[in-house]
Amino acid sequence: MCEFYYDADCGFCDASARVLQRLCPSIVVIPAWSEGDFSQCVREHISTEAVAIVDHEPYFGHEAIGATLRAAGRLSFIRLAGNVLCAGVLRPLWRRVYRSIALRRHQLGPLIGADACRISP
């Protein structure tokens, strides 16, 4: 069981979640709001990072994406990419990459034809 929560107010996040859904068709993708009727874990994190619940274990940010790919990727190379995103030695690098993208998501949405993120940086 894999649930992936993303910031519903962000066009870039919405577009990214749709790509993740195509890569991992068995997951449940859920648009979330920080004030919504979600678990406290999701509400606390959703305005700054994605959240995944994989086999009842929470993951955040790049690890949410990695854990989702690893658990539910439809092809072996997709699952391998998930392992790389969650690899211990590479976590600091992926954390910085994810953070950099998250901080600029309001600028990235329009570049891919998505609505701008309504959450200011």
Short mmCIF file of C-alpha atoms in Angstrom, two decimals:
data_model
loop_
_atom_site.label_atom_id
_atom_site.label_comp_id
_atom_site.label_asym_id
_atom_site.label_seq_id
_atom_site.Cartn_x
_atom_site.Cartn_y
_atom_site.Cartn_z
CA MET A 1 0.00 0.00 0.00
CA CYS A 2 1.43 3.35 -1.05
CA GLU A 3 -0.20 6.76 -0.68
CA PHE A 4 1.54 9.82 -2.09
CA TYR A 5 0.45 13.29 -0.92
CA TYR A 6 1.45 16.47 -2.69
CA ASP A 7 0.72 20.19 -2.36
CA ALA A 8 -2.63 20.72 -4.04
CA ASP A 9 -1.99 24.46 -4.42
CA CYS A 10 1.02 23.97 -6.68
CA GLY A 11 0.82 23.43 -10.44
CA PHE A 12 4.38 22.10 -10.58
CA CYS A 13 3.64 19.64 -7.77
CA ASP A 14 0.42 18.56 -9.51
CA ALA A 15 2.25 17.94 -12.80
CA SER A 16 5.02 16.04 -10.99
CA ALA A 17 2.48 13.88 -9.13
CA ARG A 18 0.82 12.96 -12.46
CA VAL A 19 4.21 11.78 -13.79
CA LEU A 20 4.74 9.75 -10.61
CA GLN A 21 1.30 8.18 -11.05
CA ARG A 22 2.25 7.08 -14.58
CA LEU A 23 5.51 5.57 -13.32
CA CYS A 24 3.76 3.86 -10.39
CA PRO A 25 0.18 3.10 -11.45
CA SER A 26 -0.67 1.13 -8.30
CA ILE A 27 -0.16 4.08 -5.92
CA VAL A 28 -2.86 6.35 -4.57
CA VAL A 29 -2.00 9.98 -5.36
CA ILE A 30 -3.74 12.46 -3.10
CA PRO A 31 -3.71 16.24 -3.46
CA ALA A 32 -3.48 17.70 0.03
CA TRP A 33 -3.81 21.01 1.83
CA SER A 34 -2.15 21.88 5.14
CA GLU A 35 -5.54 22.70 6.67
CA GLY A 36 -7.32 19.69 5.18
CA ASP A 37 -8.77 16.59 6.78
CA PHE A 38 -5.52 14.63 6.67
CA SER A 39 -3.34 12.98 9.26
CA GLN A 40 -1.25 15.29 11.41
CA CYS A 41 1.87 13.93 9.70
CA VAL A 42 0.60 15.06 6.28
CA ARG A 43 -0.68 18.45 7.54
CA GLU A 44 2.65 19.25 9.22
CA HIS A 45 4.74 18.61 6.11
CA ILE A 46 2.63 19.16 3.01
CA SER A 47 3.25 22.90 2.61
CA THR A 48 7.00 22.31 2.33
CA GLU A 49 7.48 18.77 1.02
CA ALA A 50 5.76 15.74 -0.44
CA VAL A 51 4.66 12.97 1.90
CA ALA A 52 4.39 9.28 1.14
CA ILE A 53 3.04 6.56 3.37
CA VAL A 54 4.51 3.27 2.20
CA ASP A 55 3.49 0.20 4.17
CA HIS A 56 2.43 2.47 7.06
CA GLU A 57 5.86 4.19 7.15
CA PRO A 58 6.01 7.96 6.45
CA TYR A 59 8.58 9.44 4.06
CA PHE A 60 9.16 13.10 3.24
CA GLY A 61 10.60 15.14 0.38
CA HIS A 62 12.96 13.27 -1.92
CA GLU A 63 12.60 10.14 0.19
CA ALA A 64 8.81 10.23 -0.39
CA ILE A 65 9.46 10.11 -4.12
CA GLY A 66 12.19 7.49 -3.76
CA ALA A 67 10.17 5.23 -1.47
CA THR A 68 7.21 5.43 -3.85
CA LEU A 69 9.33 4.59 -6.89
CA ARG A 70 11.07 1.78 -5.02
CA ALA A 71 7.84 0.22 -3.74
CA ALA A 72 5.56 0.68 -6.73
CA GLY A 73 7.59 1.41 -9.87
CA ARG A 74 6.13 -0.53 -12.78
CA LEU A 75 9.56 -1.27 -14.27
CA SER A 76 12.78 -2.41 -12.63
CA PHE A 77 14.76 0.71 -13.64
CA ILE A 78 12.07 2.88 -11.99
CA ARG A 79 12.43 0.88 -8.77
CA LEU A 80 16.22 1.23 -9.09
CA ALA A 81 15.84 5.02 -9.37
CA GLY A 82 13.86 4.89 -6.11
CA ASN A 83 16.71 3.02 -4.46
CA VAL A 84 19.18 5.65 -5.67
CA LEU A 85 17.02 8.47 -4.26
CA CYS A 86 16.96 6.72 -0.88
CA ALA A 87 20.62 5.60 -0.82
CA GLY A 88 22.21 6.68 2.45
CA VAL A 89 25.38 8.16 0.98
CA LEU A 90 23.42 10.21 -1.58
CA ARG A 91 20.72 11.53 0.78
CA PRO A 92 22.44 14.88 1.42
CA LEU A 93 22.75 15.52 -2.32
CA TRP A 94 19.12 14.58 -3.08
CA ARG A 95 17.90 16.56 -0.07
CA ARG A 96 19.60 19.70 -1.44
CA VAL A 97 18.28 19.09 -4.96
CA TYR A 98 14.74 18.54 -3.66
CA ARG A 99 14.92 21.61 -1.42
CA SER A 100 16.20 23.75 -4.28
CA ILE A 101 13.34 22.66 -6.52
CA ALA A 102 10.77 23.09 -3.74
CA LEU A 103 11.94 26.64 -3.07
CA ARG A 104 11.57 27.49 -6.77
CA ARG A 105 8.38 25.59 -7.56
CA HIS A 106 6.41 28.80 -7.99
CA GLN A 107 8.77 29.66 -10.87
CA LEU A 108 8.95 26.15 -12.33
CA GLY A 109 5.22 25.59 -12.83
CA PRO A 110 4.81 28.15 -15.61
CA LEU A 111 7.92 26.77 -17.35
CA ILE A 112 6.18 23.41 -17.82
CA GLY A 113 2.79 24.92 -18.61
CA ALA A 114 1.35 24.43 -15.12
CA ASP A 115 -0.26 26.99 -12.87
CA ALA A 116 2.08 28.91 -10.61
CA CYS A 117 2.28 27.71 -7.04
CA ARG A 118 0.01 29.76 -4.79
CA ILE A 119 2.35 29.30 -1.84
CA SER A 120 4.97 32.01 -1.87
CA PRO A 121 8.61 31.04 -1.34
#
